[in-house]
């Protein structure tokens, strides 16, 4: 298959003509390519992978718990942990996004009174939605670009650890990823007429309900529309499509303002407040106070989460240029423009966020579909060149079976590396989702009791894993930043959900710790801090405690080895947790089996993540 096949397929919809209707008629008459995999089959394949992620993926980011799962728990159960972002004084999180998921969680409660079922039900629904979006985009790529590109896109999305994290994550960036796929499909698919308004709407919904920065991904498609307007000299129709899409987005924004008015008791635009906080906060505020990373953070992260597919995604632009400069193909300027529009959003997103000081893996989620598309286009171009039978070229003299074996080996290697990393992540970090089973499976957990968290506060998977009316509390650790508080649970005389509009105490946007967020624990060490020989003086407020222990770690005054204090604490459930300080880089990156012939230095080393009960609680 010629490398020009990508360009020739995309060139038809944007041919300039003084008679716009001629182009539309040609699009209607052109028979779409047959999908190599029916869309419904692709949907079930995507769904199988995403449901596995929903069932087994660890929570990657504590923001997912405290900013989304906990507010959802508050709406459905009347209590939960509250971050400063939900204080009416700051209000940089929209309740519309929470309400949508709270309704889904409430529907999940029909099947069981176990709150963990709500958690996994929401995840499965998110996996379903992601699968719908992926299959829609897969179908569009296969029909508009090339069936082989569609297959490669599917493989990249199915077997990448990045999509394993993002597909069922309860995060606005994942929601924006879903709408990005729908927006891409609308802008790419010109069969039956332009779908500009639909595309703008989907990117607008992703930016309004999800993450406002994700709307930047629509820019190359808007540029393409403006070029089209200059070629067809029909600016009024283009403006009409723009206006249609903007109006649809504004309807969603109006709904968001209304929902936030109900919860915050004030009129505000959360998307603007998010942008204002992240861009215009000034010194001592803004995302940088939560940590910064070097410029190459995303390069290293995407190499881990997409391996070969990331390198292919970077190569897409240069390969398209080489194809048109050196390949001798007769691609039109219009078709080249379409390809540039398709591949440029990924480069734009990577460049913009690499320049930001504060970096997090989830910031890349909206661009994952573009990464997959870029990688698929690049691989298609490479396969077309490798598959050449022109004896005048060196590659044409190589036997076809040898070339097939080489290509197959590379793809299988990429798949295997992705699967091994997924297995490694699940086996290494799943313990925080498992240790609460004893509380839910017995009478151990009673109402009004507390589970305390010290240095492991950021691994708490949400109140959905605790029995009804059992609260999560914090004890002092070496972390000195601002921890979440609790939503106000006032009921009489305060109307619906007072915790959403009553100003909580001790909140600030500068990550300054508040003593009111802690349960007091006093300890007195009688010997060395590196031993667990200390006397517990007062810990009455904690019925249960979650802690971890790694053989290489050292205790401190605020972070003693609670697990080793068997006189005060009884282990209820301990899960293996990867000790990254003692594990080799290979073991941290991939799953390494515990086989005897594997050298010890390459095997993974383990600590323990435990749920414990105070000895007096029997």
Coordinates of N, CA and C in Angstrom, one line a residue, residues 37 40-50 154 158:
X37 N -12.3 -4.3 11.0 CA -13.0 -4.9 12.2 C -14.3 -4.1 12.4
X40 N -18.8 -2.6 16.2 CA -19.3 -3.2 17.4 C -18.3 -4.2 18.0
X41 N -17.5 -4.9 17.1 CA -16.5 -5.8 17.6 C -15.4 -5.0 18.3
X42 N -15.0 -3.9 17.6 CA -14.0 -3.0 18.2 C -14.4 -2.5 19.6
X43 N -15.7 -2.2 19.7 CA -16.2 -1.7 21.0 C -16.0 -2.8 22.1
X44 N -16.4 -4.0 21.8 CA -16.3 -5.1 22.8 C -14.8 -5.3 23.1
X45 N -13.9 -5.2 22.2 CA -12.5 -5.4 22.5 C -12.0 -4.3 23.4
X46 N -12.3 -3.0 23.0 CA -12.0 -1.9 23.9 C -12.6 -2.1 25.3
X47 N -13.9 -2.5 25.3 CA -14.6 -2.7 26.6 C -13.9 -3.7 27.5
X48 N -13.5 -4.8 26.9 CA -12.8 -5.8 27.7 C -11.5 -5.3 28.4
X49 N -10.7 -4.6 27.6 CA -9.5 -4.0 28.2 C -9.8 -2.9 29.2
X50 N -10.8 -2.1 29.0 CA -11.1 -1.0 29.9 C -11.8 -1.5 31.2
X154 N -5.8 1.0 17.3 CA -6.4 0.1 18.3 C -5.4 -0.6 19.2
X158 N -5.0 -0.2 23.2 CA -5.3 -1.4 24.0 C -4.2 -1.8 25.0

